[in-house]
Tab-separated table of C-alpha atoms in Angstrom:
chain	number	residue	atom	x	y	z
A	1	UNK	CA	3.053	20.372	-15.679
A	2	UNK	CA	-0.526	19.317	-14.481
A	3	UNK	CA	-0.597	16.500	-17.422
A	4	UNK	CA	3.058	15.068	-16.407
A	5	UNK	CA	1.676	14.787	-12.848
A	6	UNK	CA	-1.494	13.138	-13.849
A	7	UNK	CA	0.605	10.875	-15.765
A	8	UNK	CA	3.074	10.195	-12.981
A	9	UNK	CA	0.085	9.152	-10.672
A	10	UNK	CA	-1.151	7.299	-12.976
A	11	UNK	CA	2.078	5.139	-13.315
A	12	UNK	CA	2.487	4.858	-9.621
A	13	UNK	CA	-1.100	3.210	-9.456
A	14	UNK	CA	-0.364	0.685	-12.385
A	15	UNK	CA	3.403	-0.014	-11.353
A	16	UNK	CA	2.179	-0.333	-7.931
A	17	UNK	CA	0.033	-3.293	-9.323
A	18	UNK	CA	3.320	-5.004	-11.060
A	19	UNK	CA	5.521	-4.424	-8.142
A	20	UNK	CA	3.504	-6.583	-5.905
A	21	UNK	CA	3.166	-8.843	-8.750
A	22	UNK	CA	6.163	-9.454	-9.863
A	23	UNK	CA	7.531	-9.225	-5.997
A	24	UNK	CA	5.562	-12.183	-5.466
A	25	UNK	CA	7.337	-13.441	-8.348
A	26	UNK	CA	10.663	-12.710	-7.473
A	27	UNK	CA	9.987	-14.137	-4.221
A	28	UNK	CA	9.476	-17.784	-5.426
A	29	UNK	CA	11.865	-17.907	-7.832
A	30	UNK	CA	14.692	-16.416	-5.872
A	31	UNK	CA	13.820	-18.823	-3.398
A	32	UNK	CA	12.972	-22.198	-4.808
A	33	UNK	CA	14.025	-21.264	-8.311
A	34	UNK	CA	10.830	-22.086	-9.960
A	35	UNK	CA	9.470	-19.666	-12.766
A	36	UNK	CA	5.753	-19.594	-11.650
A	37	UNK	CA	3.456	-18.722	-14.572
A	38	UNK	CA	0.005	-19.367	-12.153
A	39	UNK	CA	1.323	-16.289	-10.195
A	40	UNK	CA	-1.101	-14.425	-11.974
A	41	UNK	CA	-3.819	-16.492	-11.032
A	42	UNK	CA	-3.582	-16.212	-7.164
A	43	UNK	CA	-3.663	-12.272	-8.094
A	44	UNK	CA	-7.238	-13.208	-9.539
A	45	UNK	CA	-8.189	-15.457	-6.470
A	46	UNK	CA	-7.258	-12.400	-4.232
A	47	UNK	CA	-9.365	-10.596	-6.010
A	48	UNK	CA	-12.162	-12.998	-6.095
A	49	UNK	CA	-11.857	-13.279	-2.881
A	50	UNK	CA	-12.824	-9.531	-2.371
A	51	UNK	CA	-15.965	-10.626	-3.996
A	52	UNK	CA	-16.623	-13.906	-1.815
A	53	UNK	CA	-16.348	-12.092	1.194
A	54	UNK	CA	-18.657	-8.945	-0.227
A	55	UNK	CA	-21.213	-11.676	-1.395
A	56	UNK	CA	-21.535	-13.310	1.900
A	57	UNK	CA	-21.412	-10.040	4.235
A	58	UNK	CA	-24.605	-9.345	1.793
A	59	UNK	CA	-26.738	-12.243	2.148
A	60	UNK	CA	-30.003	-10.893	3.183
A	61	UNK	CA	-33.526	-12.770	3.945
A	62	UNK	CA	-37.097	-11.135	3.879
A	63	UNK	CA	-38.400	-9.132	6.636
A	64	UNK	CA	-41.899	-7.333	7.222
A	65	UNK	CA	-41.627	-3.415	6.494
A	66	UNK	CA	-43.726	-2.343	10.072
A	67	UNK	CA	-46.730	-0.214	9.104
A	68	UNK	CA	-46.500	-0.987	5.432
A	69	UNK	CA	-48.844	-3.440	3.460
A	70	UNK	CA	-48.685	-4.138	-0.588
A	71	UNK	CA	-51.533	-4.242	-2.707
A	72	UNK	CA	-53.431	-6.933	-1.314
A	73	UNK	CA	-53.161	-6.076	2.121
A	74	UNK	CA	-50.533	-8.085	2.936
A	75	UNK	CA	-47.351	-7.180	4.932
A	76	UNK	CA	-44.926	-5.503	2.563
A	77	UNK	CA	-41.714	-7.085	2.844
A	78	UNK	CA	-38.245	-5.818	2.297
A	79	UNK	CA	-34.487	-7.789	2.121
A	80	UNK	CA	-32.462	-7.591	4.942
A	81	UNK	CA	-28.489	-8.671	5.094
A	82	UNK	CA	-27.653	-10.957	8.182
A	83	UNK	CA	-25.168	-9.234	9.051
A	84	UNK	CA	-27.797	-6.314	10.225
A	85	UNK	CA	-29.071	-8.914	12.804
A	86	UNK	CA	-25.469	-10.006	13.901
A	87	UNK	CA	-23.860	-6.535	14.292
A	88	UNK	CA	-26.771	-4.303	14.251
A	89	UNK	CA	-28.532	-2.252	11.373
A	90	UNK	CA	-25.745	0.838	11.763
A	91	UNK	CA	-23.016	-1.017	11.974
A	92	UNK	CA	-23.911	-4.139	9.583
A	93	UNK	CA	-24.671	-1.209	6.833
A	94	UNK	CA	-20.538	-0.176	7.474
A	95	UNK	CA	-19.395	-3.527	7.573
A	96	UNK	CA	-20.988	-4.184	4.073
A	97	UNK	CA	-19.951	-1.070	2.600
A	98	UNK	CA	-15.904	-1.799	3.691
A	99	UNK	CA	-16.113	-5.753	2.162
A	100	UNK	CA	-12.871	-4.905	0.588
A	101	UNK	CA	-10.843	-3.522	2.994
A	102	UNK	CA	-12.097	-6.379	5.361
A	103	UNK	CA	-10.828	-8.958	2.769
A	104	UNK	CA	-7.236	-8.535	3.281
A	105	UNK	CA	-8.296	-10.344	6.860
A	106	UNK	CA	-10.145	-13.378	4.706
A	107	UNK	CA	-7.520	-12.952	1.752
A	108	UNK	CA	-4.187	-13.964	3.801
A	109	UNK	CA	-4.652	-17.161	5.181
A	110	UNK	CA	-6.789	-18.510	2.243
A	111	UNK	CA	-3.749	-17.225	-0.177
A	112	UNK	CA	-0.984	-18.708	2.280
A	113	UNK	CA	-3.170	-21.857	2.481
A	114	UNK	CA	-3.715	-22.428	-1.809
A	115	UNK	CA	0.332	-21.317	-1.906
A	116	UNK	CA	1.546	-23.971	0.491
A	117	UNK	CA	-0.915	-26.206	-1.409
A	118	UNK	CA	0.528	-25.589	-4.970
A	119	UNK	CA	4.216	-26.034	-3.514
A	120	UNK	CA	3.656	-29.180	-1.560
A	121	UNK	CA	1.103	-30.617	-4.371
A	122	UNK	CA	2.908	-30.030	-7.264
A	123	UNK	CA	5.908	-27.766	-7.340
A	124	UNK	CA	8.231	-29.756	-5.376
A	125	UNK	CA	7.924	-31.760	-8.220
A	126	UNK	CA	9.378	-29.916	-10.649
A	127	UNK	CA	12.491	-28.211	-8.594
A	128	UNK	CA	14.952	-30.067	-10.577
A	129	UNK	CA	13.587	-29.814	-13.840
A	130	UNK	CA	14.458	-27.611	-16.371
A	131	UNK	CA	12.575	-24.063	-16.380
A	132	UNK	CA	10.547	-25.052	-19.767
A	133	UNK	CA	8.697	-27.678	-17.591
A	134	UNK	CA	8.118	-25.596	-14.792
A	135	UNK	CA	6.621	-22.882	-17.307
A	136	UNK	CA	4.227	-25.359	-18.369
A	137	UNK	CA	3.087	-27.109	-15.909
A	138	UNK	CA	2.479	-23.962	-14.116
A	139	UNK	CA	0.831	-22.272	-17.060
A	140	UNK	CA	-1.738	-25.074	-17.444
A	141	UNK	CA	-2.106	-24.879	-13.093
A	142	UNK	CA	-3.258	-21.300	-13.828
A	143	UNK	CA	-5.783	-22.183	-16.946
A	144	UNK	CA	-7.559	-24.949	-14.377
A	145	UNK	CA	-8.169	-22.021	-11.615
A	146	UNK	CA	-8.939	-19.864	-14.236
A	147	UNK	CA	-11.901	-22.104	-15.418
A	148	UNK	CA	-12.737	-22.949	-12.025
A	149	UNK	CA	-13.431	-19.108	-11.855
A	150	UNK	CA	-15.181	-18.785	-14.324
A	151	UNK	CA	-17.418	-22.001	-13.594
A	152	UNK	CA	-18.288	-20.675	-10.585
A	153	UNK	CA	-18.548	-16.872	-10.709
A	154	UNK	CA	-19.442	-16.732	-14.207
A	155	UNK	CA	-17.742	-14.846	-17.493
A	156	UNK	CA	-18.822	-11.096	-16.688
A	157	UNK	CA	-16.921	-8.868	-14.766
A	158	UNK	CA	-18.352	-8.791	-10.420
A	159	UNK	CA	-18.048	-4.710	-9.905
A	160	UNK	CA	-16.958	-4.429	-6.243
A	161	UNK	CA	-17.023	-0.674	-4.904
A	162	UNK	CA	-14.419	0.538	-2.659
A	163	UNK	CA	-15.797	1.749	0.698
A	164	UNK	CA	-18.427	5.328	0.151
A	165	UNK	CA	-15.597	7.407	2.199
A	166	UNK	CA	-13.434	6.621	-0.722
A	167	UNK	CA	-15.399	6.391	-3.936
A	168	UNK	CA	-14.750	10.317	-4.727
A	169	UNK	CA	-11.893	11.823	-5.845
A	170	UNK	CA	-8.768	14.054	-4.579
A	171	UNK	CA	-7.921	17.575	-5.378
A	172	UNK	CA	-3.930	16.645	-5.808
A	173	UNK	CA	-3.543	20.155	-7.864
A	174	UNK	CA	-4.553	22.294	-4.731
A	175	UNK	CA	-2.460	20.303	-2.495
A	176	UNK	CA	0.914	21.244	-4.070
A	177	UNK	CA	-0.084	25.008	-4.868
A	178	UNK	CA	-2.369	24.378	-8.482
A	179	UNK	CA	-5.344	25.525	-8.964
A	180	UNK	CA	-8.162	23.961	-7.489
A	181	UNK	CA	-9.850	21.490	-9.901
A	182	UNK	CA	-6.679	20.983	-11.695
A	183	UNK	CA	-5.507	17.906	-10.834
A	184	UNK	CA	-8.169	15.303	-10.052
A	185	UNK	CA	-7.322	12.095	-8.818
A	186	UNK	CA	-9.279	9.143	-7.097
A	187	UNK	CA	-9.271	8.375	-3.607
A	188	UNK	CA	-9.159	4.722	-3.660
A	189	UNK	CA	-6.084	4.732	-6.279
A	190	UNK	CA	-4.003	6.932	-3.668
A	191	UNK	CA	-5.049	4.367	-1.421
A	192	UNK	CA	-3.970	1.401	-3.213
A	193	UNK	CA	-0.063	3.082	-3.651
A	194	UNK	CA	0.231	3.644	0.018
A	195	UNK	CA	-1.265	0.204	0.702
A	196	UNK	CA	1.241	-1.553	-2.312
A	197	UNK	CA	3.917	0.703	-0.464
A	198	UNK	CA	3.370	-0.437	3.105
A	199	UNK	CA	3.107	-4.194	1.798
A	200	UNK	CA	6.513	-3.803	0.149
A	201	UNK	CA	7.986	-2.313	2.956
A	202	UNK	CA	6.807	-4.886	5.091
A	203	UNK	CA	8.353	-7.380	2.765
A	204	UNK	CA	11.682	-5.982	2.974
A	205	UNK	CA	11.484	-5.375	6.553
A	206	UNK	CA	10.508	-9.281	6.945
A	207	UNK	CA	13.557	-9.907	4.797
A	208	UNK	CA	16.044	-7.986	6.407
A	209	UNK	CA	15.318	-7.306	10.130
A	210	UNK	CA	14.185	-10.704	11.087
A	211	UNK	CA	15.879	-14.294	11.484
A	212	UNK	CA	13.577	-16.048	9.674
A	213	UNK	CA	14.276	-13.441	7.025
A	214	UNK	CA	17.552	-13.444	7.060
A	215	UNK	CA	17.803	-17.532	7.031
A	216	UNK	CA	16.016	-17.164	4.028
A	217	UNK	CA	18.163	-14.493	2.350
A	218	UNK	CA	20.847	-17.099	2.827
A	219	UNK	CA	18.823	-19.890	1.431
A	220	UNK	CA	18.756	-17.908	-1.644
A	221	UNK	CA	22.541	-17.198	-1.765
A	222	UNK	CA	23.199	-20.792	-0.778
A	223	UNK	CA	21.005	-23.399	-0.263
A	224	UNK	CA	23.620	-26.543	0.410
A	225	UNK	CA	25.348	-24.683	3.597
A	226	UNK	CA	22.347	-23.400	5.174
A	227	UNK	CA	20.999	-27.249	5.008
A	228	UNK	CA	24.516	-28.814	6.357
A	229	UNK	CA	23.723	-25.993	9.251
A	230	UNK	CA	20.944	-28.106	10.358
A	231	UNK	CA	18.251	-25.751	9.468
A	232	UNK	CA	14.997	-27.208	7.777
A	233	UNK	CA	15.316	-24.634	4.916
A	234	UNK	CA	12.734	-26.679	2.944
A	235	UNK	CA	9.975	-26.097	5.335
A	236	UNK	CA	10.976	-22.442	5.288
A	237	UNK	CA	10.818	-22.061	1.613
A	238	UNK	CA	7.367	-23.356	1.393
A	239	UNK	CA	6.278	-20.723	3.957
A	240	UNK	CA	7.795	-17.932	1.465
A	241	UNK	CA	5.637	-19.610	-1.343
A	242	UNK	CA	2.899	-19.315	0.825
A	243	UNK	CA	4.167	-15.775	1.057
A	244	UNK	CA	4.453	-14.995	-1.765
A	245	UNK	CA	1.045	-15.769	-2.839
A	246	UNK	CA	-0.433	-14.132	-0.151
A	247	UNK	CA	1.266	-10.697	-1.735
A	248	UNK	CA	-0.002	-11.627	-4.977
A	249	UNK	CA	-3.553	-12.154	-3.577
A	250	UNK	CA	-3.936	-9.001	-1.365
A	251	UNK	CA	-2.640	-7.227	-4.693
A	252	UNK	CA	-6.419	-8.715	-6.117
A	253	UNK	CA	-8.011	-7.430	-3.377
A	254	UNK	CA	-7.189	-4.050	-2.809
A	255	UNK	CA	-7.262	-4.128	-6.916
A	256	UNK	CA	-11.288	-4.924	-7.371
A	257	UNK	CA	-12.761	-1.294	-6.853
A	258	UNK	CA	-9.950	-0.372	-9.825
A	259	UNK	CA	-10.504	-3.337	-12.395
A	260	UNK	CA	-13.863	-5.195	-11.698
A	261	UNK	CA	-13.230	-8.993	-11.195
A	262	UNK	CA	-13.049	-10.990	-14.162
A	263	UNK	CA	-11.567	-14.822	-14.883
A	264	UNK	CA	-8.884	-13.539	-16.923
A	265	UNK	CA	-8.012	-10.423	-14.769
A	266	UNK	CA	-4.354	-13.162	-13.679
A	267	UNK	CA	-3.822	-14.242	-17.476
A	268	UNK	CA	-3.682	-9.931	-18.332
A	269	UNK	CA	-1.429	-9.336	-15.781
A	270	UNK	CA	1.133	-12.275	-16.152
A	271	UNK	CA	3.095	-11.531	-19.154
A	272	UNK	CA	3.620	-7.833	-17.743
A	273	UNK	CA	4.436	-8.895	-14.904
A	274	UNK	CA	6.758	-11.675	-15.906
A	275	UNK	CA	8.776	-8.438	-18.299
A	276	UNK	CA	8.761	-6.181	-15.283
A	277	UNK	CA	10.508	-9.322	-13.583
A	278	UNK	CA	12.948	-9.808	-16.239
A	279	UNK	CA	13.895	-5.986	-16.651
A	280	UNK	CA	14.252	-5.405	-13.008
A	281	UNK	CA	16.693	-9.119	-13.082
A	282	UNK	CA	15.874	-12.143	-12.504
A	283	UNK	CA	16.017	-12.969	-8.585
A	284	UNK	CA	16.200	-9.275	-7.451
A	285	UNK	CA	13.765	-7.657	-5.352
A	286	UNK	CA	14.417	-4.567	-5.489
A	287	UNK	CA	15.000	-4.684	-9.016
A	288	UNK	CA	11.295	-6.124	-9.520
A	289	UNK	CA	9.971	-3.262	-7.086
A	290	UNK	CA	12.112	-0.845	-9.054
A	291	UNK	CA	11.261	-2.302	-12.983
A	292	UNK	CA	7.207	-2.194	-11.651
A	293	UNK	CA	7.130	1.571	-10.829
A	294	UNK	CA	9.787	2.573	-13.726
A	295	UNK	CA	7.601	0.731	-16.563
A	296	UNK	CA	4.058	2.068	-15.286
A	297	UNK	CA	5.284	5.313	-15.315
A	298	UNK	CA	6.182	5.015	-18.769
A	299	UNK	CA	3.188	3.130	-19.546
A	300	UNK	CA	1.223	6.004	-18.255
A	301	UNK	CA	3.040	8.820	-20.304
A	302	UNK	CA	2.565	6.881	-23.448
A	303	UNK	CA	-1.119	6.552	-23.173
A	304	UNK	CA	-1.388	10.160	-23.354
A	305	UNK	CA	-3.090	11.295	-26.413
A	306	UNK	CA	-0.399	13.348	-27.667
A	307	UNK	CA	1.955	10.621	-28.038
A	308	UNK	CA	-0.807	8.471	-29.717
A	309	UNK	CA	-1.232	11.141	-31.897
A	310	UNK	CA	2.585	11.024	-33.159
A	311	UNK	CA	2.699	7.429	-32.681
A	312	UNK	CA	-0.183	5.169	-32.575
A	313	UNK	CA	-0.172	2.178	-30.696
A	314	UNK	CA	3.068	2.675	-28.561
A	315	UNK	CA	1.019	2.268	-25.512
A	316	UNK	CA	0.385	-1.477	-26.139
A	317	UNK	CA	4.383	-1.774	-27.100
A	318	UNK	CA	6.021	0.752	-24.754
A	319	UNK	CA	7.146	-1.851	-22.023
A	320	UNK	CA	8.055	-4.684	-24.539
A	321	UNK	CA	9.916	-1.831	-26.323
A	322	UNK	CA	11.720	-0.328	-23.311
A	323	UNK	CA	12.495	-4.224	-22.125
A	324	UNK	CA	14.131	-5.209	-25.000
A	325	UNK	CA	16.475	-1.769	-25.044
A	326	UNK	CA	17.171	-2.260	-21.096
A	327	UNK	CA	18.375	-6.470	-22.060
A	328	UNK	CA	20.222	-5.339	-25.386
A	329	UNK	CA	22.425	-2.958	-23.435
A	330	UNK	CA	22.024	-4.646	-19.382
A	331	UNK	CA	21.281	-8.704	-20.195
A	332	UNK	CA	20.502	-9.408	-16.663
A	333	UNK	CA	18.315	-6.544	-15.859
A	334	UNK	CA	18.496	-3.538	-13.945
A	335	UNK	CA	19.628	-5.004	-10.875
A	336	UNK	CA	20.220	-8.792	-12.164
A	337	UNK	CA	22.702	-10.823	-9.957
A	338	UNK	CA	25.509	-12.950	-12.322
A	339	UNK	CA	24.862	-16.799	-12.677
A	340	UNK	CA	20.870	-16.422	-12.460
A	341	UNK	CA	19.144	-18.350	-15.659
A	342	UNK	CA	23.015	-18.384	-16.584
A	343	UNK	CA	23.114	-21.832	-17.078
């Protein structure tokens, strides 16, 4: 029983990392209709910029050490961040340490800002096109910002620790009558499926409880009438873009103490993503939300060694395997509405 919950955390942590995903995803293509393959990219620039923000909260200069001298007498001299003379030594020292919480503050504008870029730029372009075109212009979009990554921050992965209050781990086992020491999880992966389910919930909230929300909702079921209406529904499906890239990027974020930073971090996430958007059905929200917890979990159970045992190699299959069973017998997903892709 300790193993299955292990397992089950496990697959809440990495379907908590495709739901926001493949929300994201969901989000702009429900919307504008456009099958966005450089989603997975803005996940990346999220996270990078996690490590932008960490970098420049520790940009230090040389001070003198008082009382200390080196070798030759003269003042010894030690690094000290700016951000000790701005806010104080105390709290500089916990401003530095919680970089990545603090991004999600730096992350959201610069995400809604490089989405409402990308639509304006480039995808308006391609509404009317078919969906192979928008695959491929989008695909090479997210190769360039790749690179540009990877110019810039270089090839190795940028380790960026989560704050020190949450760098151990959680006795889960003793907190639902095991053991003690039975069930050990990490702190900051708890914390990134409460923060993946408070961002989703927000989503939905935004969706359904407000009138921009619900303008949008009925952009989605039909654009034409909302537009006779009178009601700019352009400008308001840019802002979901813009969105729905922020989503994708504070996904990065809170991701960097879990996966260190890397240029291809988007490009290994895409493809799942994408299937966990195509089993859930294309256009549905809750279906994506649903698909991203549903296919971690199973994920998770079939990377335990037992199962490699009997079978080896079903963990880098499982989802492909369990998405081509759920579209044999359910062709438009879980939760697919009829006409989507239909055409």
């Amino acid at each position: 029983m300790d193993a299955i919950i292990l397992q089950i955390l496990n697959g809440l942590d990495k379907g908590s990392a495709y739901a926001l995903i493949a929300l994201g995803l969901t989000l702009i293509f429900g919307t504008l209709g456009v099958v966005n393959f450089a989603h997975g990219a803005l996940f990346m620039i999220g996270a990078f910029c996690a490590v932008t923000l960490s970098r420049l909260l520790s940009l230090s200069h040389e001070v003198a050490v008082p009382g200390e001298v080196d070798f030759l007498g003269n003042p010894a001299m030690r690094d000290q961040p700016y951000a000790y003379d701005i806010f104080g030594e105390a709290w500089g020292a916990h401003i530095i340490d919680w970089a990545v919480p603090l991004s999600i503050l730096f992350a959201i504008p610069v995400m809604i800002l490089i989405g409402v870029i990308m639509e304006r730029g480039l995808i308006k372009h391609f509404y009317k096109r078919p969906h192979a075109d928008q695959i491929l212009v989008t695909f090479g979009l997210a190769i360039v910002l790749q690179e540009i990554i990877k110019y810039y921050y270089g090839a190795n992965p940028i380790p960026t620790p989560a704050p020190e209050a949450f760098t151990g781990s959680f006795d889960f086992g003793a907190l639902i009558g095991f053991e003690a020491n039975t069930i050990i999880y990490p702190y900051w992966r708890l914390v990134y499926f409460a923060f993946a389910a408070i961002v989703i919930g927000a989503v939905f909230a935004f969706l359904q409880f407000t009138t921009f929300g619900m303008v949008v909702r009925a952009g989605m079921a039909d654009r034409e009438t909302v537009g006779l209406l009178g009601i700019n529904i352009d400008k308001r499906f840019t802002i979901m873009f813009g969105l729905a890239a922020a989503v994708a990027g504070l996904a990065g974020v809170m991701y960097t103490p879990i996966n260190s930073p890397n240029y291809h971090m988007g490009m290994d996430f895409l493809v799942l993503s994408f299937v966990v958007v195509v089993v859930g059905g294309m256009g549905s929200l809750p279906g994506a939300v649903l698909a991203g917890f549903l296919l971690g979990i199973l994920e998770s159970f079939a990377s335990m060694r037992e199962v490699i045992n009997i079978i080896p190699g079903i963990n880098q299959v499982i989802i492909y395997l369990v998405a081509i069973v759920i579209l044999l017998t359910r062709p438009r997903g879980l939760m697919g509405r009829k006409g989507v892709m239909e055409d």
